[in-house]
PDB file of C-alpha atoms in Angstrom:
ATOM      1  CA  UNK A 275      -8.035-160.052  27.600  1.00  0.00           C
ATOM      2  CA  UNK A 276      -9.489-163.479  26.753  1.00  0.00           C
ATOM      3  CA  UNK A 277      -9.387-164.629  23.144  1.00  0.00           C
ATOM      4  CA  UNK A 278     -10.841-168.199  21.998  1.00  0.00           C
ATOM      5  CA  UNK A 279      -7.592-170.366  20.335  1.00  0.00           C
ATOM      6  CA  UNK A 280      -7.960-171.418  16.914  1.00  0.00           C
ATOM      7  CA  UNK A 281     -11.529-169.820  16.030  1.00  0.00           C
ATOM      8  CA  UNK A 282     -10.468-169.439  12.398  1.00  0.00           C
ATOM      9  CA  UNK A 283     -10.566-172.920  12.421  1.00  0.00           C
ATOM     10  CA  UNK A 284     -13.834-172.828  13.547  1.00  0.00           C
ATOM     11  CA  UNK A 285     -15.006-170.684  10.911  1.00  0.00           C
ATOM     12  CA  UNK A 286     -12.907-172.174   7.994  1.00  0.00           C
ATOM     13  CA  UNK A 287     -14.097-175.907   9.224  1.00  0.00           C
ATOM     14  CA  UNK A 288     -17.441-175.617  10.192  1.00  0.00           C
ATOM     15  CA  UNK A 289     -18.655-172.161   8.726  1.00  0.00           C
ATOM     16  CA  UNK A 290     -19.194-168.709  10.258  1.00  0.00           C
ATOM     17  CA  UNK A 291     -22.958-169.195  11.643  1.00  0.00           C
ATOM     18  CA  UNK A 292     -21.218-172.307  13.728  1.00  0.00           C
ATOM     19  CA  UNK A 293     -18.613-169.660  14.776  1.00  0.00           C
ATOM     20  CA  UNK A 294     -21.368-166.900  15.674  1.00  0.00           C
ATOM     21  CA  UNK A 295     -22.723-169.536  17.633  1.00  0.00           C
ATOM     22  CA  UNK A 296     -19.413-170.387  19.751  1.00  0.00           C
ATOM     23  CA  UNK A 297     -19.368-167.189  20.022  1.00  0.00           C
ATOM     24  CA  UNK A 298     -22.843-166.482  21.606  1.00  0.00           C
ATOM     25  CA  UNK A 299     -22.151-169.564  23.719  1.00  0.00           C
ATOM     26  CA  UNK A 300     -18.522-168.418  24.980  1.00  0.00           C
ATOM     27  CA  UNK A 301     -20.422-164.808  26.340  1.00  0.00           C
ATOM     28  CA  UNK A 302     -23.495-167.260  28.116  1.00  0.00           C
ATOM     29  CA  UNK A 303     -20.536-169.200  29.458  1.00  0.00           C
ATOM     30  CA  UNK A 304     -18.627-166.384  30.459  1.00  0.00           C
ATOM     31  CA  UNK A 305     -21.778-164.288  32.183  1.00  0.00           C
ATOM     32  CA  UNK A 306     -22.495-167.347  34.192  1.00  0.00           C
ATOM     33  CA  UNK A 307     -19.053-168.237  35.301  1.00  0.00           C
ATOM     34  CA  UNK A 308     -17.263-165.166  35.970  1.00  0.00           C
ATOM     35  CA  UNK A 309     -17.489-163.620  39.857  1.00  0.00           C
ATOM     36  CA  UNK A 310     -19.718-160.862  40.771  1.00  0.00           C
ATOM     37  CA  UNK A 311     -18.660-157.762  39.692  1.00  0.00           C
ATOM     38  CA  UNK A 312     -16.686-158.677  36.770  1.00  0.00           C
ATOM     39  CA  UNK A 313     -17.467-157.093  33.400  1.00  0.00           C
ATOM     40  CA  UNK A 314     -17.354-158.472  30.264  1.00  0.00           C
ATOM     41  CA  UNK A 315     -17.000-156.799  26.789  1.00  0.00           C
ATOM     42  CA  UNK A 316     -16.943-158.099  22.986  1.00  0.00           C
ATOM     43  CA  UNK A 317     -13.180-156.452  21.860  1.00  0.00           C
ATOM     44  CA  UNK A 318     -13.141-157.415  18.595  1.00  0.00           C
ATOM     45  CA  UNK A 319     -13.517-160.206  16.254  1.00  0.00           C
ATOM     46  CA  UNK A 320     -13.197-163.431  19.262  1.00  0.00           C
ATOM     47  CA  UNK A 321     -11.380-161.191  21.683  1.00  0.00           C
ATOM     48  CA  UNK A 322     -13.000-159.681  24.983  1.00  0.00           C
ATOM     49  CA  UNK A 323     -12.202-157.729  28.013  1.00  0.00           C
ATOM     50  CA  UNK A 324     -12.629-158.836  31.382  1.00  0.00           C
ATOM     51  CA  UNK A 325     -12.812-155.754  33.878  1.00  0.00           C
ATOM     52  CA  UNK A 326     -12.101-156.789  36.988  1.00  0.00           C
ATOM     53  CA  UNK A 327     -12.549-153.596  39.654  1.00  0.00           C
ATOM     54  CA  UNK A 328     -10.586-154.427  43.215  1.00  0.00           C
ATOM     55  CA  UNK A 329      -9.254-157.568  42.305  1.00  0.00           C
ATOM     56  CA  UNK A 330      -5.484-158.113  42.079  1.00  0.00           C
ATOM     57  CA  UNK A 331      -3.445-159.555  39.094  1.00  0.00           C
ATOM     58  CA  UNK A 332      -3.097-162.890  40.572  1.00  0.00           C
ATOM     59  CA  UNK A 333      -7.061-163.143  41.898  1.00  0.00           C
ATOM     60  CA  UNK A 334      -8.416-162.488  38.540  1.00  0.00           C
ATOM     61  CA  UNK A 335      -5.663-165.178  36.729  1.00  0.00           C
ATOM     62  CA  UNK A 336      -7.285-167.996  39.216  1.00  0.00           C
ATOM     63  CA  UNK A 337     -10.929-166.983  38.219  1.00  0.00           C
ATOM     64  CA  UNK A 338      -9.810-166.968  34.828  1.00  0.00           C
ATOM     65  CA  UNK A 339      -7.988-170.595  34.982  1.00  0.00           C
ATOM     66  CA  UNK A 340     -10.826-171.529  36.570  1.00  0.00           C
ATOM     67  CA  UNK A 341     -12.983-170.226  33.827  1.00  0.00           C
ATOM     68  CA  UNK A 342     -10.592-171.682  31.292  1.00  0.00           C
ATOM     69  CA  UNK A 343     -10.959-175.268  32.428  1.00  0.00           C
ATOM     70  CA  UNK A 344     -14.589-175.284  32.489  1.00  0.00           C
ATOM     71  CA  UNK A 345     -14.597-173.876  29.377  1.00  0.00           C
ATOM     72  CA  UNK A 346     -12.114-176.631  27.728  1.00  0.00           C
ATOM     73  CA  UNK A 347     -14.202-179.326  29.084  1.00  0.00           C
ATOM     74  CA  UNK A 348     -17.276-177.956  28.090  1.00  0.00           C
ATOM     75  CA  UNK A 349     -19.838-179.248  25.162  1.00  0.00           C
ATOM     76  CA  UNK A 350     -19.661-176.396  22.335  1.00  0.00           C
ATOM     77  CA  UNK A 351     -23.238-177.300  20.725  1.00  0.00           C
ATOM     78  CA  UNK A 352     -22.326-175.802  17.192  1.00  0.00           C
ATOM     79  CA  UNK A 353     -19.296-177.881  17.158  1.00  0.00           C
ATOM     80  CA  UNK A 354     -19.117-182.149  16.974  1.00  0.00           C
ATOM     81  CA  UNK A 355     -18.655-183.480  20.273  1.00  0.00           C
ATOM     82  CA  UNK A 356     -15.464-184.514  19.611  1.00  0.00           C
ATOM     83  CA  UNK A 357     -14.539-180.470  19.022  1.00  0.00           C
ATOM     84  CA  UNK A 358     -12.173-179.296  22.314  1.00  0.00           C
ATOM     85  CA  UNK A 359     -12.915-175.523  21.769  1.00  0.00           C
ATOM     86  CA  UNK A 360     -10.159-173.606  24.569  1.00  0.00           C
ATOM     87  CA  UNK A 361      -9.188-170.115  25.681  1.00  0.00           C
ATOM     88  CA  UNK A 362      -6.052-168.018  25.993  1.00  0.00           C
ATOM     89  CA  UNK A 363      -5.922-165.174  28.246  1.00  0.00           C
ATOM     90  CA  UNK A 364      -3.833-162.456  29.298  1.00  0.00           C
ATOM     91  CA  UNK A 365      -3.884-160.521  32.959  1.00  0.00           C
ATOM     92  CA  UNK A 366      -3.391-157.314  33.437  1.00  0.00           C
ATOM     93  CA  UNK A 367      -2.810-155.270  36.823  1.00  0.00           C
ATOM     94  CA  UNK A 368      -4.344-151.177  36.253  1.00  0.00           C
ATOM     95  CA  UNK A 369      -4.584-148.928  38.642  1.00  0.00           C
ATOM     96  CA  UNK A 370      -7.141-145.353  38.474  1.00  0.00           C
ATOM     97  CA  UNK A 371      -5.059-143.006  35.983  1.00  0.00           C
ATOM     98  CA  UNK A 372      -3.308-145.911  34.235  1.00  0.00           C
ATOM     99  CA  UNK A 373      -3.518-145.202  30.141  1.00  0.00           C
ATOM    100  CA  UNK A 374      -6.397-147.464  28.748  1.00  0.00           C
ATOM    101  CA  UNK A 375      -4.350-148.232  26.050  1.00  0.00           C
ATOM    102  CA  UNK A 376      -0.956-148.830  27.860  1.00  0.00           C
ATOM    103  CA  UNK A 377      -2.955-151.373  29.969  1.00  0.00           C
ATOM    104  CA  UNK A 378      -4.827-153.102  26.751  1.00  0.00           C
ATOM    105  CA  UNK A 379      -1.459-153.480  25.260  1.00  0.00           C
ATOM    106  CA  UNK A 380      -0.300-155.244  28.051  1.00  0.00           C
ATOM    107  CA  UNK A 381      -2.920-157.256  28.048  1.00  0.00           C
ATOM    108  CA  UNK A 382      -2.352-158.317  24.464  1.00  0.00           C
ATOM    109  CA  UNK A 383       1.026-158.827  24.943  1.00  0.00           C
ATOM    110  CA  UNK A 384       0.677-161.198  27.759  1.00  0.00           C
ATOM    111  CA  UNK A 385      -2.491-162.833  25.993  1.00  0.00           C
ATOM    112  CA  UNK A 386       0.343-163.745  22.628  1.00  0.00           C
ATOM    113  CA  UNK A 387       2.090-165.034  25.148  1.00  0.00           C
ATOM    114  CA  UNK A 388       0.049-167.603  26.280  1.00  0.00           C
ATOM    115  CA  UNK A 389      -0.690-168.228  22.700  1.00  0.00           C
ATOM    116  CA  UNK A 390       3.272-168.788  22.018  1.00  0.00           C
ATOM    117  CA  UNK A 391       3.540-171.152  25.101  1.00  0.00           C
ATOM    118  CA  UNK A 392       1.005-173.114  23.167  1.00  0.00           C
ATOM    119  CA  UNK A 393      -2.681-171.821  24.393  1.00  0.00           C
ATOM    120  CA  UNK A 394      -5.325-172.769  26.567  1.00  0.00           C
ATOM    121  CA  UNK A 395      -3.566-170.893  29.307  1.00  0.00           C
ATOM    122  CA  UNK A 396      -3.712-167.239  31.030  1.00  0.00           C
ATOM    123  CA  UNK A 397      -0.026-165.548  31.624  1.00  0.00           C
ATOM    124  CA  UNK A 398       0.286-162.304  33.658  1.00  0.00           C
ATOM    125  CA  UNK A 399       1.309-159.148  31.868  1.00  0.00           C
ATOM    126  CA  UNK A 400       3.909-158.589  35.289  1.00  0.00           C
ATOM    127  CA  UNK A 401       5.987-162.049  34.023  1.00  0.00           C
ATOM    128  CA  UNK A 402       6.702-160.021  30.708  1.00  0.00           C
ATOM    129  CA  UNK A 403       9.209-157.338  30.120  1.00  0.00           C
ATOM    130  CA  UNK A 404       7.011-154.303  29.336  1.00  0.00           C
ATOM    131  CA  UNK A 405       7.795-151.359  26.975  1.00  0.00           C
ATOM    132  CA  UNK A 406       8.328-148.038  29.066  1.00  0.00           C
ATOM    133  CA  UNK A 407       5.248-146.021  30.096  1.00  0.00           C
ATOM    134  CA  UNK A 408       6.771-142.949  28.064  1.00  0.00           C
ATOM    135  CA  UNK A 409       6.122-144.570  24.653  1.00  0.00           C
ATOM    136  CA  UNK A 410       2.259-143.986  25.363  1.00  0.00           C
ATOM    137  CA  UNK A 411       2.271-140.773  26.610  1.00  0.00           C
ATOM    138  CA  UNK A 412      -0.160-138.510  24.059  1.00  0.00           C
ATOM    139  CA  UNK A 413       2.819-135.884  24.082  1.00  0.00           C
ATOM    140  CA  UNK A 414       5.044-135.470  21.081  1.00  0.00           C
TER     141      UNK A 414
END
């Protein structure tokens, strides 16, 4: 899960069409930079989804710090050239039968907490403690 860092300030400082175009930029970005066989998808608001089919946790972090360099030191043209527009990310490791949603959560959790070790970094959802499988289970 890769969400850009401070976008409402994007918005709030330089409106929402400047935002819609960071965002159009970010997925052009993105859909160059990102290996073969990756997928990308829009999550919500400026959050997406990197699917990453046969690569392991730590493989897809390096593409992704990779990805989050370029992107820091890139020219965001909506945004004065003076704008440093970075990325947060958080890794997950699924395997076939893993709950979507178990998996997205751990995502999320591991993307707020490269936001609370102060952003523009990726952190792997296996460095976090995790909340047991059984609380995700559709039973009960």
């Amino acid at each position: 899960m890769l969400d850009l860092d401070h976008f409402k300030q994007v918005n709030d400082s330089f409106g929402h069409q400047a935002g819609d175009a960071v965002l159009q930029q970010l997925v052009q970005q993105l859909s160059s930079l990102l290996p073969p066989g990756l997928e990308l998808f829009r999550y919500g608001g400026e959050e997406f989804v990197i699917l990453a089919a046969g690569l392991a946790e730590a493989e897809l972090a390096a593409a992704l710090d990779d990805i989050r360099h370029t992107l820091a030191a890139a020219r965001w043209e909506a945004l004065p050239a003076s704008w440093q527009q970075t990325v947060s990310a958080g890794v997950v490791a699924c395997q076939p039968g893993d709950p979507v949603n178990h998996s997205l959560q751990l995502a999320d959790m591991a993307l707020y907490a490269a936001k609370h070790q102060g952003r523009n970094r990726v952190c792997l959802a296996s460095a976090l403690a995790t909340p047991p499988l059984e609380r995700f289970s559709r039973s009960g």
